[in-house]
PDB file of C-alpha atoms in Angstrom:
ATOM      1  CA  MET A 253       0.060  -0.032  -0.126  1.00 97.00           C
ATOM      2  CA  TYR A 254       1.117   3.651  -0.668  1.00 98.00           C
ATOM      3  CA  LYS A 255       0.092   6.293   0.864  1.00 98.00           C
ATOM      4  CA  VAL A 256       0.911  10.250   1.184  1.00 98.00           C
ATOM      5  CA  ILE A 257       0.621  11.502   4.448  1.00 98.00           C
ATOM      6  CA  ASN A 258       1.791  15.600   5.481  1.00 96.00           C
ATOM      7  CA  GLY A 259       3.751  15.274   2.643  1.00 96.00           C
ATOM      8  CA  VAL A 260       5.542  12.018   3.434  1.00 96.00           C
ATOM      9  CA  ALA A 261       5.383   8.951   1.108  1.00 97.00           C
ATOM     10  CA  TYR A 262       4.678   5.672   3.007  1.00 98.00           C
ATOM     11  CA  ASP A 263       5.068   2.555   0.852  1.00 98.00           C
ATOM     12  CA  THR A 264       4.915  -0.935   2.470  1.00 98.00           C
ATOM     13  CA  LEU A 265       6.719  -2.479  -0.692  1.00 97.00           C
ATOM     14  CA  ASP A 266       9.652  -0.139   0.014  1.00 97.00           C
ATOM     15  CA  SER A 267      10.234   0.080   3.629  1.00 98.00           C
ATOM     16  CA  THR A 268      10.984  -2.441   5.986  1.00 98.00           C
ATOM     17  CA  VAL A 269       9.180  -4.305   8.472  1.00 98.00           C
ATOM     18  CA  ASP A 270      10.367  -4.061  11.982  1.00 96.00           C
ATOM     19  CA  LYS A 271       7.203  -5.734  13.875  1.00 97.00           C
ATOM     20  CA  LYS A 272       4.214  -7.376  13.046  1.00 97.00           C
ATOM     21  CA  PHE A 273       1.562  -8.561  15.265  1.00 96.00           C
ATOM     22  CA  THR A 274      -1.449 -11.003  14.176  1.00 96.00           C
ATOM     23  CA  TYR A 275      -4.689 -11.721  15.974  1.00 95.00           C
ATOM     24  CA  GLY A 276      -6.777 -14.463  15.117  1.00 94.00           C
ATOM     25  CA  ALA A 277      -6.794 -17.387  12.646  1.00 90.00           C
ATOM     26  CA  PRO A 278      -6.429 -16.394   9.227  1.00 85.00           C
ATOM     27  CA  GLY A 279      -9.713 -15.949   7.431  1.00 88.00           C
ATOM     28  CA  ASP A 280     -11.093 -14.674  11.083  1.00 94.00           C
ATOM     29  CA  PRO A 281     -13.658 -11.888  10.630  1.00 96.00           C
ATOM     30  CA  CYS A 282     -12.768 -10.281  13.565  1.00 96.00           C
ATOM     31  CA  GLY A 283      -9.233 -11.186  13.080  1.00 96.00           C
ATOM     32  CA  TYR A 284      -6.525  -8.157  12.239  1.00 96.00           C
ATOM     33  CA  GLU A 285      -2.822  -7.640  11.871  1.00 96.00           C
ATOM     34  CA  GLU A 286      -0.971  -4.635  12.914  1.00 97.00           C
ATOM     35  CA  THR A 287       2.662  -4.065  10.849  1.00 98.00           C
ATOM     36  CA  LEU A 288       5.289  -1.720  11.847  1.00 98.00           C
ATOM     37  CA  TYR A 289       7.551  -0.343   9.217  1.00 98.00           C
ATOM     38  CA  ILE A 290      10.131   2.367   8.645  1.00 98.00           C
ATOM     39  CA  THR A 291      10.970   3.838   5.752  1.00 97.00           C
ATOM     40  CA  ARG A 292      14.338   4.561   3.735  1.00 95.00           C
ATOM     41  CA  ASP A 293      14.132   8.001   5.160  1.00 95.00           C
ATOM     42  CA  GLY A 294      13.622   6.930   8.736  1.00 96.00           C
ATOM     43  CA  HIS A 295       9.660   7.256   9.309  1.00 97.00           C
ATOM     44  CA  TYR A 296       7.828   4.948  11.166  1.00 98.00           C
ATOM     45  CA  PHE A 297       4.030   3.886  10.551  1.00 98.00           C
ATOM     46  CA  VAL A 298       1.806   1.133  11.313  1.00 98.00           C
ATOM     47  CA  TYR A 299      -0.038  -0.702   7.984  1.00 98.00           C
ATOM     48  CA  THR A 300      -3.358  -2.002   9.566  1.00 98.00           C
ATOM     49  CA  PHE A 301      -5.673  -4.790   7.862  1.00 96.00           C
ATOM     50  CA  GLY A 302      -8.305  -6.975   8.865  1.00 96.00           C
ATOM     51  CA  GLY A 303     -11.425  -8.894   8.260  1.00 95.00           C
ATOM     52  CA  LYS A 304     -15.041  -7.447   7.509  1.00 95.00           C
ATOM     53  CA  GLN A 305     -15.958  -7.252  11.201  1.00 96.00           C
ATOM     54  CA  SER A 306     -12.710  -5.873  12.758  1.00 96.00           C
ATOM     55  CA  LYS A 307     -11.406  -2.834  13.845  1.00 94.00           C
ATOM     56  CA  TYR A 308      -9.543  -2.481  11.063  1.00 96.00           C
ATOM     57  CA  ALA A 309     -11.925  -3.558   8.187  1.00 94.00           C
ATOM     58  CA  ARG A 310     -10.027  -1.457   5.596  1.00 94.00           C
ATOM     59  CA  GLU A 311      -6.552  -1.436   5.135  1.00 96.00           C
ATOM     60  CA  ASP A 312      -4.955   1.616   6.077  1.00 98.00           C
ATOM     61  CA  ILE A 313      -1.665   3.392   7.088  1.00 98.00           C
ATOM     62  CA  ILE A 314      -0.529   5.334  10.130  1.00 98.00           C
ATOM     63  CA  PRO A 315       1.910   7.662  10.935  1.00 98.00           C
ATOM     64  CA  ILE A 316       3.835   6.688  13.975  1.00 97.00           C
ATOM     65  CA  GLU A 317       6.940   8.792  16.025  1.00 96.00           C
ATOM     66  CA  ARG A 318      10.106   7.445  16.723  1.00 94.00           C
ATOM     67  CA  GLU A 319       9.155   8.543  20.419  1.00 94.00           C
ATOM     68  CA  GLU A 320       5.847   6.407  20.462  1.00 96.00           C
ATOM     69  CA  VAL A 321       7.647   3.168  18.639  1.00 95.00           C
ATOM     70  CA  LYS A 322       8.652   1.400  21.832  1.00 93.00           C
ATOM     71  CA  HIS A 323       4.997   1.859  24.083  1.00 94.00           C
ATOM     72  CA  TRP A 324       3.180   0.543  20.957  1.00 94.00           C
ATOM     73  CA  ILE A 325       5.344  -2.523  21.090  1.00 92.00           C
ATOM     74  CA  LEU A 326       5.093  -2.777  24.678  1.00 92.00           C
ATOM     75  CA  SER A 327       1.120  -2.502  24.457  1.00 91.00           C
ATOM     76  CA  HIS A 328       0.872  -5.644  21.940  1.00 87.00           C
TER      77      HIS A 328
END
């Protein structure tokens, strides 16, 4: 997925996966995934996607500040 937010380009195909959390089994309509990426320029973002009944029924990209990364990881 590719998305520009506040002038910053976020691209799951051109960024590095740092952490990934999966909830539910494949095909679970309530299941979802949250994947933390870092861009080549050092910007972090979370890619989200899930089943039709999950909190991430549509794929999205959510920017996250470097200072928030540790808290995000520990909250999972």
